[in-house]
Short mmCIF file of C-alpha atoms and ligand atoms in Angstrom, two decimals:
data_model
loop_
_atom_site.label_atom_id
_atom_site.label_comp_id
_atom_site.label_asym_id
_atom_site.label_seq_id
_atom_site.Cartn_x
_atom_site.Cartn_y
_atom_site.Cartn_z
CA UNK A 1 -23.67 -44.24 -5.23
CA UNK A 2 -24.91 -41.53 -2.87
CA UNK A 3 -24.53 -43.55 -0.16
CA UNK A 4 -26.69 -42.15 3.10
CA UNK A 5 -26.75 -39.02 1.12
CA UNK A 6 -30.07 -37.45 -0.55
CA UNK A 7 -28.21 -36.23 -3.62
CA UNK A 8 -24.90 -36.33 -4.97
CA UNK A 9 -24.58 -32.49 -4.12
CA UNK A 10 -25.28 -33.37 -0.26
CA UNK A 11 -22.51 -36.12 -0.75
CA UNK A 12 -19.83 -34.04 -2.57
CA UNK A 13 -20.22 -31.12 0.13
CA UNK A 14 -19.83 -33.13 2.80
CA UNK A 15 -16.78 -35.17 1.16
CA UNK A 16 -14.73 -31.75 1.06
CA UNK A 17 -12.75 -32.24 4.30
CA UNK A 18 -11.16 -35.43 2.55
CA UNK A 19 -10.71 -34.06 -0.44
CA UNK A 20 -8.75 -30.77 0.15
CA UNK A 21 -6.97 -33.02 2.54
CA UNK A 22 -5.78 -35.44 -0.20
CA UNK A 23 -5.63 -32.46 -2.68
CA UNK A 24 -3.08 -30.45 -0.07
CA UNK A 25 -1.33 -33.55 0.87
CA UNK A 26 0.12 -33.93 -3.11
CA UNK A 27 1.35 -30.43 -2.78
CA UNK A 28 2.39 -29.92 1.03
CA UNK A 29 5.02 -31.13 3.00
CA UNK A 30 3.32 -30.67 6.75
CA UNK A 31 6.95 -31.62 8.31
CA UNK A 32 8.78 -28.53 6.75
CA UNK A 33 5.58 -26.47 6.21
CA UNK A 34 6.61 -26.00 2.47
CA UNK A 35 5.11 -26.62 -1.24
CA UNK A 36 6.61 -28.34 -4.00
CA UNK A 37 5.31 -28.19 -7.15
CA UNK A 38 5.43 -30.67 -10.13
CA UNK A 39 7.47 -29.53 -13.30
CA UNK A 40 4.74 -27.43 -15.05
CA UNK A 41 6.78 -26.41 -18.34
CA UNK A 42 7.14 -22.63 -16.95
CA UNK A 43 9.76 -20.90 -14.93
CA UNK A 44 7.66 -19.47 -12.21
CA UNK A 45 10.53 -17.03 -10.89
CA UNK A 46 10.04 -15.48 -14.40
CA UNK A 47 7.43 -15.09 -16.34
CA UNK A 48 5.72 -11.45 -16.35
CA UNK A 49 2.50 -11.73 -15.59
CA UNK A 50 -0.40 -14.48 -15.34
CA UNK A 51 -4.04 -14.70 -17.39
CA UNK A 52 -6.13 -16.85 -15.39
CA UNK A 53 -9.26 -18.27 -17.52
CA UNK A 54 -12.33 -20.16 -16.83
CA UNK A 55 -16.13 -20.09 -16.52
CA UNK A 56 -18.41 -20.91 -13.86
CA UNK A 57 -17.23 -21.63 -10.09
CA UNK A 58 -13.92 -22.30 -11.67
CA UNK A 59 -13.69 -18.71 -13.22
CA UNK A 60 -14.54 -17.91 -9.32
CA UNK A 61 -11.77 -20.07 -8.35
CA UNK A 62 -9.17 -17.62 -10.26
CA UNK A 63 -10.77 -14.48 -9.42
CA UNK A 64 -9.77 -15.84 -5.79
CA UNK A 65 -5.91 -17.41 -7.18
CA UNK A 66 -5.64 -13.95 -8.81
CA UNK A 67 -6.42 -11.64 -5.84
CA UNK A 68 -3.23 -14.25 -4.00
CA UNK A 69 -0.86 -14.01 -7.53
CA UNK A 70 -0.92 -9.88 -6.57
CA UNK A 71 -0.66 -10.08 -2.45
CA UNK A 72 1.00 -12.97 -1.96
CA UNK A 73 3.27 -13.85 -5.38
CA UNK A 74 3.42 -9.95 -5.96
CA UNK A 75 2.77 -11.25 -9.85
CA UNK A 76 0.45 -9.05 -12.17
CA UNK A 77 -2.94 -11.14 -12.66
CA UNK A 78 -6.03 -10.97 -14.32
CA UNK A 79 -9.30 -13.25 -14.11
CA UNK A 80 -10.82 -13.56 -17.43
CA UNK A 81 -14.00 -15.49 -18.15
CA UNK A 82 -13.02 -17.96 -21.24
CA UNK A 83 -16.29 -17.21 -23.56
CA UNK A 84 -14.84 -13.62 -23.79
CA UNK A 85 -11.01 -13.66 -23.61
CA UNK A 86 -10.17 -14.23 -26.93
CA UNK A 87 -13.06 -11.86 -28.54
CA UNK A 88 -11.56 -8.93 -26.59
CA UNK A 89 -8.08 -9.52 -28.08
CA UNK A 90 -6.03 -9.14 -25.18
CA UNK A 91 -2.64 -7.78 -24.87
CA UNK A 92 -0.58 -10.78 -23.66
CA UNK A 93 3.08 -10.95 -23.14
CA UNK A 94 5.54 -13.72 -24.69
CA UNK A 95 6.29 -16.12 -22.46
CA UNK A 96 3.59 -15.01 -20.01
CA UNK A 97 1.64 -17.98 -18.19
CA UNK A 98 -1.82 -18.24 -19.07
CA UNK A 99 -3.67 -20.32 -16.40
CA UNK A 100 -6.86 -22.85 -17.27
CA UNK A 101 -9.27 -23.98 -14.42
CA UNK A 102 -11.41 -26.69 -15.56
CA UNK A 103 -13.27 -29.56 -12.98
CA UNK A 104 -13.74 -31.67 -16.74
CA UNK A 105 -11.13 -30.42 -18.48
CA UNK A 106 -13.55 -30.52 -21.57
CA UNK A 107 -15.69 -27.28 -21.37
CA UNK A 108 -15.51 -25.96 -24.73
CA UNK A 109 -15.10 -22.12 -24.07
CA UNK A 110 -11.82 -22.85 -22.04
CA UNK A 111 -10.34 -25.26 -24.03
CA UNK A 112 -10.70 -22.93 -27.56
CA UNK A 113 -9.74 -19.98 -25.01
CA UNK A 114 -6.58 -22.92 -24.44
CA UNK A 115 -5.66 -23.09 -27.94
CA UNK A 116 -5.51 -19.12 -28.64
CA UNK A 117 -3.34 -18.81 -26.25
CA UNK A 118 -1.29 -20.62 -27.91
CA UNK A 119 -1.36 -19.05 -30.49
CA UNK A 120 -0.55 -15.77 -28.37
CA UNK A 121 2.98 -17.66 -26.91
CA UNK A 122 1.92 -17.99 -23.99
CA UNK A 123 3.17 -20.92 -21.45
CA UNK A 124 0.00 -23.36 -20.76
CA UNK A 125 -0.88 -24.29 -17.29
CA UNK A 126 -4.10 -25.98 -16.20
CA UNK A 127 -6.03 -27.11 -12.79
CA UNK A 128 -8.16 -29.92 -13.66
CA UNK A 129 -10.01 -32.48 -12.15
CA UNK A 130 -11.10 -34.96 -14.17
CA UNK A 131 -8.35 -37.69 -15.93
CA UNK A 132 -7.21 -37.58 -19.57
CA UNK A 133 -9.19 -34.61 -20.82
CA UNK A 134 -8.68 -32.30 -23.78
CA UNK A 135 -7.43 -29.76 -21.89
CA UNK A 136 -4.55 -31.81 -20.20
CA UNK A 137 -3.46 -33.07 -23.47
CA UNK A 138 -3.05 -29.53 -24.53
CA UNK A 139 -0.98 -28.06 -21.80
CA UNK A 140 2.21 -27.52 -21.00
CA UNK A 141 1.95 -28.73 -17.46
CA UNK A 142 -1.24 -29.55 -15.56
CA UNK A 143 -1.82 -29.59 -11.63
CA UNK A 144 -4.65 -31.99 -10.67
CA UNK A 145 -7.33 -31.52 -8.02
CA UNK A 146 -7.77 -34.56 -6.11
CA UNK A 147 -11.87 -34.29 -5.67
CA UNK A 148 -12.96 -37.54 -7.53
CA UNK A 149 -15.81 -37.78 -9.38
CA UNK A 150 -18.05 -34.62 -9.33
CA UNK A 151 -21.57 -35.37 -9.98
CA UNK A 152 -23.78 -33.10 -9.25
CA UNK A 153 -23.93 -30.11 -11.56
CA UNK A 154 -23.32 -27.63 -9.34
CA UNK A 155 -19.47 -27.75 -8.91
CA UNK A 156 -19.10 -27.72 -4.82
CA UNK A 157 -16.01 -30.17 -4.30
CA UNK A 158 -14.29 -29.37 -7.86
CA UNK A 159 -14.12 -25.57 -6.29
CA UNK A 160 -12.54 -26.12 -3.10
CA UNK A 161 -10.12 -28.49 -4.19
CA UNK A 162 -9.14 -25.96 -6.89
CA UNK A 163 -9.01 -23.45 -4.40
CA UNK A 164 -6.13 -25.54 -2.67
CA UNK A 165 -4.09 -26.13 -5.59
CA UNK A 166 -4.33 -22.56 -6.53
CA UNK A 167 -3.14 -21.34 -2.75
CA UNK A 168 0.09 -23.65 -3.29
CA UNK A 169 0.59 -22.91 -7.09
CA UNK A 170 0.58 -19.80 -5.37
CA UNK A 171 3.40 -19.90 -3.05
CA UNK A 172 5.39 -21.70 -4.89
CA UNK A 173 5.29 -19.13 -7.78
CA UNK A 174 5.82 -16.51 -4.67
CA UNK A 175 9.31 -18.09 -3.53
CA UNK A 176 10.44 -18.81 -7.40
CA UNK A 177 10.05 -14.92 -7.63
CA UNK A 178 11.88 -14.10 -4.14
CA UNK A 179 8.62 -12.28 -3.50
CA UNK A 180 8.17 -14.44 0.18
CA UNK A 181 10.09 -14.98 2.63
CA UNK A 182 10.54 -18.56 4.39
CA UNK A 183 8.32 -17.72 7.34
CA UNK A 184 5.44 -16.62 5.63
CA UNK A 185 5.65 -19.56 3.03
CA UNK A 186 5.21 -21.26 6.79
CA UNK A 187 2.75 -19.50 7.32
CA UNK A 188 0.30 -20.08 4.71
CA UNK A 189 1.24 -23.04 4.75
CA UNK A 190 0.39 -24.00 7.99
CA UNK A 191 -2.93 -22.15 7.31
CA UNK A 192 -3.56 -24.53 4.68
CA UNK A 193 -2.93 -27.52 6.39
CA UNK A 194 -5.24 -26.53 9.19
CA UNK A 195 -8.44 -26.11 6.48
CA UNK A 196 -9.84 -29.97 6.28
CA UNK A 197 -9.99 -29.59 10.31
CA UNK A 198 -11.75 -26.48 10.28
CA UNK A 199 -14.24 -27.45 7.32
CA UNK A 200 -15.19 -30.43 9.00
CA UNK A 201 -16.57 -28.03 11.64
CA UNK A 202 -18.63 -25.91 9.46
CA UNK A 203 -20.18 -29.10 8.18
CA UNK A 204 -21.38 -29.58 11.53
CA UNK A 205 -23.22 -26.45 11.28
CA UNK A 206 -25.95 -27.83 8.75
CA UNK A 207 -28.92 -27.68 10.79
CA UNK A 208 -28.41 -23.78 11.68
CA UNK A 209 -27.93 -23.35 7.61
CA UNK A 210 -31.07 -25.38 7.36
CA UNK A 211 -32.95 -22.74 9.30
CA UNK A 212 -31.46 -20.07 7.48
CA UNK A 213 -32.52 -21.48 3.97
CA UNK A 214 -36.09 -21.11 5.51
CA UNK A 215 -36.13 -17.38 5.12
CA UNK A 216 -34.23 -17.37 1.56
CA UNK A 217 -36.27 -19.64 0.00
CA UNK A 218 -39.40 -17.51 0.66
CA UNK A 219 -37.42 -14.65 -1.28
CA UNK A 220 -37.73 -13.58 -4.84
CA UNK A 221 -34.33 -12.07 -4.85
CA UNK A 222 -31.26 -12.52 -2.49
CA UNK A 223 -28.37 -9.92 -2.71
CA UNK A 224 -24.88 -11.38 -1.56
CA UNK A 225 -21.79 -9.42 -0.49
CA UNK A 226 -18.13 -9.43 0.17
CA UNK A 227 -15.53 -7.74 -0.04
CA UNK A 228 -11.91 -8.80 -1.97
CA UNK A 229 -11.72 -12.68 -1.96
CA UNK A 230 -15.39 -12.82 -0.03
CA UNK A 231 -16.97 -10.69 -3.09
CA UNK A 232 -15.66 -13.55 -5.23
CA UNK A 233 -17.64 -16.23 -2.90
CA UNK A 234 -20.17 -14.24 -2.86
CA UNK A 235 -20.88 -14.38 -6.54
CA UNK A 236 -20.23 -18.28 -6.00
CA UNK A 237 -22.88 -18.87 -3.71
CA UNK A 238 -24.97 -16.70 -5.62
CA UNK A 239 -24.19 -18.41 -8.74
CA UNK A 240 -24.74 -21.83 -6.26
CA UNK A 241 -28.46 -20.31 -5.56
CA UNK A 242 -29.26 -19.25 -8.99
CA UNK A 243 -28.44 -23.00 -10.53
CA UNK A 244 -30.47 -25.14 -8.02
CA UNK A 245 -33.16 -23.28 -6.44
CA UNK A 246 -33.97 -21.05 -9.53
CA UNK A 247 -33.96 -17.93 -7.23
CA UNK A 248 -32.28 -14.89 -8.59
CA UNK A 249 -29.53 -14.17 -6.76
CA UNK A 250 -26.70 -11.50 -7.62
CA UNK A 251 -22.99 -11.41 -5.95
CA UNK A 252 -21.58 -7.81 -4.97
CA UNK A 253 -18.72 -6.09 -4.14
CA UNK A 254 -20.04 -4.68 -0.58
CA UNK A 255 -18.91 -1.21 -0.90
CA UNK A 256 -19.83 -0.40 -4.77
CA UNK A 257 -23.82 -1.25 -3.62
CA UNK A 258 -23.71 2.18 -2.74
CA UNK A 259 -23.53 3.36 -5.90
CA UNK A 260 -26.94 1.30 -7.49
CA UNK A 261 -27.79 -2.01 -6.04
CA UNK A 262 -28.81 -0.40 -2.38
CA UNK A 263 -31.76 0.50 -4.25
CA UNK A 264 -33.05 -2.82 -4.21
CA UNK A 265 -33.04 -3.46 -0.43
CA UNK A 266 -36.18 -3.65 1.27
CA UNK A 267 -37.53 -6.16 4.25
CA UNK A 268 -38.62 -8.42 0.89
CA UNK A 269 -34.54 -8.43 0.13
CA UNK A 270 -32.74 -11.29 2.39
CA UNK A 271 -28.92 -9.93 2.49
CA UNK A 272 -26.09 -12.81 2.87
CA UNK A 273 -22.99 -10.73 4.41
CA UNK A 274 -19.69 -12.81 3.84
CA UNK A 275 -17.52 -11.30 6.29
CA UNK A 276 -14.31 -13.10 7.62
CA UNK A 277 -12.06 -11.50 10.03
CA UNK A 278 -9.35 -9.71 8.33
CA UNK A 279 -8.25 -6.30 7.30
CA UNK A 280 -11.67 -5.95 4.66
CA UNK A 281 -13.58 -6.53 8.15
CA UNK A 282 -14.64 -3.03 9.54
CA UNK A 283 -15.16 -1.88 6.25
CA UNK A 284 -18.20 -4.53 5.39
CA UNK A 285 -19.66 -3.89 8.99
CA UNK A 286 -20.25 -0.56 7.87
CA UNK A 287 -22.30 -2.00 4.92
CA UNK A 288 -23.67 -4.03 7.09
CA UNK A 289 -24.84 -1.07 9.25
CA UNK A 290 -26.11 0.80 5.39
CA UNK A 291 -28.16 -2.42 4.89
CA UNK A 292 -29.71 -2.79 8.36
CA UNK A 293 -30.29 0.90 8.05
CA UNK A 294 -32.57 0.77 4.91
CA UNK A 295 -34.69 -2.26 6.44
CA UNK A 296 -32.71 -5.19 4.75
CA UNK A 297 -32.42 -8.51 6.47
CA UNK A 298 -29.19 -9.36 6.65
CA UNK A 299 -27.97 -13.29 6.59
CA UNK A 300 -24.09 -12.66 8.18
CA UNK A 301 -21.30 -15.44 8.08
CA UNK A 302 -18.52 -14.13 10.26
CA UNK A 303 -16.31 -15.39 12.91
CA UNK A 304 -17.73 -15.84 16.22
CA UNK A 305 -16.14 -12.03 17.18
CA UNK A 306 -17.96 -10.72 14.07
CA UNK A 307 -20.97 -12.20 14.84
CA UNK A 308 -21.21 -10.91 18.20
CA UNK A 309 -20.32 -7.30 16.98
CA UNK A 310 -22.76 -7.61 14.21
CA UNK A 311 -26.01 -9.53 16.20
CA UNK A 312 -27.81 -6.40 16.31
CA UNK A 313 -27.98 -5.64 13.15
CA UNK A 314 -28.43 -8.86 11.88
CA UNK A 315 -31.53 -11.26 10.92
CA UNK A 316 -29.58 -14.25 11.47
CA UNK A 317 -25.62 -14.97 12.37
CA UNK A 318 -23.53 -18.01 11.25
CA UNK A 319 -20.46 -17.91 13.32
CA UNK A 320 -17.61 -20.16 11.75
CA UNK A 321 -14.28 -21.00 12.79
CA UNK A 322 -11.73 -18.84 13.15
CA UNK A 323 -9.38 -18.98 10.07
CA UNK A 324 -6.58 -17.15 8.86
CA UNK A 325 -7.58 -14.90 6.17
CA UNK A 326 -5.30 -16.57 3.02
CA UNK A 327 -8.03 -19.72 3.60
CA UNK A 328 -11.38 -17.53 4.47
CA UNK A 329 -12.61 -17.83 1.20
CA UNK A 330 -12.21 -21.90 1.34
CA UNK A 331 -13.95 -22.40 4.66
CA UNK A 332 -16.72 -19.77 3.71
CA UNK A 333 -17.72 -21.45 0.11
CA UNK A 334 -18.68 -24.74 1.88
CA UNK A 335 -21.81 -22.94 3.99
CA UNK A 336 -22.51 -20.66 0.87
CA UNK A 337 -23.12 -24.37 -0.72
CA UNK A 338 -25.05 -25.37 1.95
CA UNK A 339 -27.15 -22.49 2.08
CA UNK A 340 -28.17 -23.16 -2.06
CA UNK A 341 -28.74 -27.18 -0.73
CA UNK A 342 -31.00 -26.77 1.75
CA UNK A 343 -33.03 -23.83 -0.22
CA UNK A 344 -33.22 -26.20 -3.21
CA UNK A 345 -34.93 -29.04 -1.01
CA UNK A 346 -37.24 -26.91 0.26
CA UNK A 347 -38.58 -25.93 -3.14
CA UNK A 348 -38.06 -29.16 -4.01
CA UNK A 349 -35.82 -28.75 -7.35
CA UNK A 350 -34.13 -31.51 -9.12
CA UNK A 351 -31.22 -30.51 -7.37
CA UNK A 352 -28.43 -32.63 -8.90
CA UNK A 353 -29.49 -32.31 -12.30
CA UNK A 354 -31.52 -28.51 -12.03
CA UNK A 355 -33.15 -27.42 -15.41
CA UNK A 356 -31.33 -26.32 -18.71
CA UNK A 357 -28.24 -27.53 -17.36
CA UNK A 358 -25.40 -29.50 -18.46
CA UNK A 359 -22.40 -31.04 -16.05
CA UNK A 360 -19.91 -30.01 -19.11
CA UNK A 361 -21.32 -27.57 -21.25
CA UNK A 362 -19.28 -28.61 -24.73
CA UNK A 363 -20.88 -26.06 -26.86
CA UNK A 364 -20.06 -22.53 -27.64
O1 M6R B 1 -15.85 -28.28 -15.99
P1 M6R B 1 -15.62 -26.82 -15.77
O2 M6R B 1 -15.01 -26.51 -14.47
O3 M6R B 1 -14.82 -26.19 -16.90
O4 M6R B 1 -17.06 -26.15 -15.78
C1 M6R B 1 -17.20 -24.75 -15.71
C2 M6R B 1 -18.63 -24.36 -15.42
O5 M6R B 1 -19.50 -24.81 -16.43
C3 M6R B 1 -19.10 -24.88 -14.05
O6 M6R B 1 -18.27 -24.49 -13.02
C4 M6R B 1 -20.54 -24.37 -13.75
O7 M6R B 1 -20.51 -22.98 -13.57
C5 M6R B 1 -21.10 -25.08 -12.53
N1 M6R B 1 -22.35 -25.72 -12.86
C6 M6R B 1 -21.32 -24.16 -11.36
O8 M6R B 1 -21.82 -24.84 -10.24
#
């Protein structure tokens, strides 16, 4: 049941801290700050490149895992979305790893994506959620997410958890290669461990999200922007927006807006700015600055230095806890999600079941 929950959306956001817990527990040693994975069928220390594949939030999910494969594992990766991989014939490598990210396991497009590559040589590795599915039965090894039961049809939980078993899939493929050294292995890892803590927090931050959904759900259009892995959450909480509160919503790279999309800013235009501390940092402040400039109203989630630096310039500021940047994009999905909630239930959509929707879409 939903418990003392409105929906099953409200529920399954608010479960997260649990479930990455339990999900990084199964992967994570905290004692010696190092990740062993389960026999997947693949020799990670070898194989030439990875093709991750998905739809939805979970193609977002390996858009993140493949912007870690290159800085972290130093391993070639590309992000394909599963209803076009196979049309666009790639060129694949024997013996490369091709990656599936499913939360059911079942969604058609990935699962005949699954069985050309296949076809294509390829060694068969999925992240799945659900028990028993299609998918699993088709892989060569599988690496579960420990969410439970997703309900609602906007994936919220499912992504998260992926998130985590994507960060150690990861590292582990990163010492298999050589590519990192022991300390940074303790690193990340230590990172990781400290996420469930540090979510927990940002759930605590509900009512100030609350206010902010005020503004966006008064909006025709909301523009969202990131840069590297916080472009990627930025298409998922647009993608989160678009789904439940029916509002178009599109998610940009910060610093190609420039070249088109600054066009559509105006004071009508609410701007979400996800900007994490890290090296991207200075360079979305100065989009920031381009936004303010042309009269936008810009919506920033930063740290609590970012949001200082940034007040001026900003409508509204959501300052989060302090993260290091391997885990940004894991803390910053969970108030993009709450953002989409809480606009939702003030238009008063069937949030947990919005229109033309399926949970698992098992059609082409
Ligand atoms: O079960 P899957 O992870 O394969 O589903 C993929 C997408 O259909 C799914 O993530 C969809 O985009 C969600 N409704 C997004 O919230």
């Amino acid at each position: 049941g939903k418990g003392n929950y409105r929906h099953f959306m409200e529920k399954e956001i608010h479960e997260q801290p649990a479930v990455i817990g339990d999900t990084l527990k199964s992967y994570i040693d905290p004692a010696t700050r190092t990740v062993t994975l389960p026999d997947l069928g693949v020799d990670l220390g070898r194989i030439p490149r990875v093709s991750i594949v998905a739809c939805g939030t979970s193609l977002y999910a390996g858009q993140v895992a493949r912007d870690w494969f290159e800085q972290v594992a130093r391993l070639p990766a590309v992000a394909e979305i599963a209803s076009e991989f196979r049309y666009r014939e790639p060129v694949l490598d024997p013996g490369a790893m091709a990656l599936f990210i499913s939360q059911s396991g079942e969604t058609i497009d990935t699962l005949a994506a699954l069985r050309w590559a296949k076809t294509q040589n390829q060694r068969i590795v999925s992240v799945i959620n659900a028990r028993e599915s299609a998918m699993e039965r088709e892989s060569d090894g599988v690496l579960h997410t420990l969410a439970g039961p997703e309900i609602g049809v906007a994936s919220t939980k499912a992504f998260t958890t992926q998130l985590a078993v994507l960060a150690c899939l990861v590292i582990g493929t990163g010492r298999a290669r050589g590519t990192l050294s022991p300390a940074r292995e303790a690193e990340l890892t230590s990172a990781l461990i400290e996420v469930p803590a540090r979510a927990a927090e940002v759930l605590e931050m509900d009512a100030a999200l609350r206010a902010m959904a005020e503004e966006v759900a008064e909006a025709r259009d909301v523009l969202y922007l990131g840069r590297g892995t916080a472009w990627t959450i930025a298409m998922e909480g647009a993608l989160k927006l678009k789904e439940i509160s029916y509002i178009h919503a599109e998610g940009y790279p910060a610093g190609e807006m420039k070249h088109g999309p600054i066009a559509l800013i105006d004071e009508q235009v609410p701007v979400v700015v996800i900007a994490p501390a890290g090296p991207l940092f200075e360079k979305t402040a100065s989009n920031v600055q381009e936004v303010h400039a042309r009269g936008g109203r810009v919506i920033l989630m930063s740290d609590k230095a970012g949001c200082e630096r940034l007040a001026p310039l900003c409508a509204h500021t959501l300052a989060l806890p302090s993260v290091h940047p391997f885990v940004a994009p894991i803390l910053y999905a969970i108030p993009a999600q709450l953002l989409a909630y809480h606009v939702a239930v003030l238009k008063g959509t069937d949030v947990d079941q919005p229109r033309n929707l399926a949970k698992s879409v098992t059609v082409e």
